């Protein structure tokens, strides 16, 4: 508008000093356009979802922005996911930075990784340039754990607090500190340590020894398959958190009872994809 | 850590200062104080984070200011009240609370004030303010962008440096493009609002009437009259001709329309081309170098006595070209109106008449002219600008009593005597001398170089230039020396800057744009024809080539021998199997597997054995790898 107005005055007065000013403003518009385009070029974004993502539960996804350019730093870059935005004020050339974004998936099973939007107002806030970052990654979304009665599943051998095991649980002492994987309750986050180390850390508690348990999917409580799987996810996480070995059976397919993170994910993965293969 | 807002505020103060500076000389002093005070007060409020002036208060003041200055608008002067309004608004904005949009308003007002300053003055200082403004506003806009993205953002000094390093690309690029766009933006040959442009107060040492004795002393100003782009000439050739005064009327010489006659400059010597850049003048006469044969670049009317007049006022800056043959006589074809050029003043003293009588009896014009020159020399006249002859009989007093005067006395006495002796003669007004500036290859002629000389007609109908002032006993030390004094180096530099500014920017118009376009088309056309490049071309090509070699060799030098070999291998693979096979993350083994070539696999194995175990390649390995490379 300003350029048009001064341009109009320049043409009508023939004043070369006004022409100079208009030329500078036009030059500025051109250079700002190019600079804005450059700012988004050579930038790649990787999303690192947590190890456990549950249907309908909000979790924190790590977004890593990498500036592959040789000289030019990335300025005022924003990675957005719906109404959420992670701002990267200055990303040096040939370097990367990380931020966290809250994400929520609806429905269990394989989901394509969230489509992120890279945008920037740089260099001037007149236009916002953006590009959509498609990804071929898939994320397995586990069934949302649904509270279910556990009277029949009580471990008869163990009285609460009787003997401690080195396995992970939620009722013992702090056993060790590990990285946040997305499924742990917020009360278990060690905020002080997280702040000091720049990434979320959770307290892992010890547990007591328990009798192994095999869950048969069809026998799980619930009015329909989805409820059964949600109860199953709850039982898997609840039991494993208390240190009790859990297995899974569906007809001839049997996953023997075990504990540990890897085993937990295997069970949840099976529940997530159940009926979708 | 530095807050974005703090930086943004500082940029605003800078923009305010830059926008006020070029118009300072055109504002009322009290107003200047108010504008500066508002900026300082605004800075104080920002520092203390105070917001004592409510929004409605500032709006009310702004309205009052606009109304007040709107009443002062007139067709003669629109720019001054406009600039006052803009600066008032800027001052109000400076003392108010500053949020995102307010910063933008300050920047816009700054640009408008700078634009307004171009309607007040066309001086070269404008470019300095323009460059400063472009730098501060563009950096300010980047900071504003940061501020609007996250107003709480703060930067460490190193981060700030990185941000500014990128931000500086904006003004630099803008200014480079400005230099290009300026010449190609569309222009009109007759702008409608030309009256808005600044008209310099024209003062001219050149007068349209010569009246010796009107003043007891003359004052000389050293304001610029014009510049003339030319090679350096001999001092005696520097007669800049403007007008011819051909009729004595009462006690003065004036110009009336000369009788029609056809005259030519008959001279075989080559013409000298000059470009004249006059300052704003309030007369219509175009200055030429005696003797001009042609004039281009401006609409003009040429009189029979070779006086060139423009068709429009010279209030706007312009330039034109002339072709001259130095000192050549003006030959009249056909009859000359002798009566017209022998007309005498109403009163001439007996003493003057008797001198003329003695000369008039001589046989021919050449002898008469010689006698006239002898008479002037014998009188021992002095060139002086004070204690001048005056009164009704000024010529007699000049020639016989005081015996001193300036050019008007010499020339008018000479022409009067010549006419009394029966020789057609006329006075010529113009300039004599000028300082040559070798930095810009031009003459700078100031108003104090205004001069009057004479032209006389010989027996062969040729008008000759005669400067009787040169017969003054002190001509060499006064007239000659004062007209050819040298500029100091600083003066040369500053004046060259001004000269180039006017030449390249101020007088650039539609016609020059068309010429430039035509020349570009011609150049492009000539490029397609095979031609032998000139020395400059080869030198330029050599220079560019050397620079490229230096850049490439410096880049290559950074790579190790092994890295260079690997790059060679990758290039060869890409050429053989297509560039899609390579990407940044492809490792050497992976590449060898992908192309499924035994030579590549072997190359990868030997290379990795050496390089990945942190040792340099042995000469045998080097040879094998090179031979494998050829087989790929």
Short mmCIF file of C-alpha atoms in Angstrom, two decimals, chain A residues 1 13 32 57 65 68 77 87 91 101 127 157 195 199 221 236-237 241 266:
data_model
loop_
_atom_site.label_atom_id
_atom_site.label_comp_id
_atom_site.label_asym_id
_atom_site.label_seq_id
_atom_site.Cartn_x
_atom_site.Cartn_y
_atom_site.Cartn_z
CA UNK A 1 0.00 0.00 0.00
CA UNK A 13 5.66 14.34 -9.82
CA UNK A 32 11.96 -10.30 1.70
CA UNK A 57 -4.72 -40.05 25.47
CA UNK A 65 14.14 -29.63 13.35
CA UNK A 68 20.77 -28.59 6.51
CA UNK A 77 10.60 -21.40 12.38
CA UNK A 87 8.82 -22.24 18.00
CA UNK A 91 18.54 -22.75 14.40
CA UNK A 101 4.36 -31.18 20.92
CA UNK A 127 2.98 -13.07 4.96
CA UNK A 157 0.48 -65.47 46.87
CA UNK A 195 14.81 -29.82 34.06
CA UNK A 199 14.43 -34.30 28.73
CA UNK A 221 -14.67 -58.44 30.39
CA UNK A 236 -1.46 -55.43 30.84
CA UNK A 237 -0.21 -52.04 31.99
CA UNK A 241 3.47 -52.06 36.51
CA UNK A 266 4.65 -56.56 22.35
#
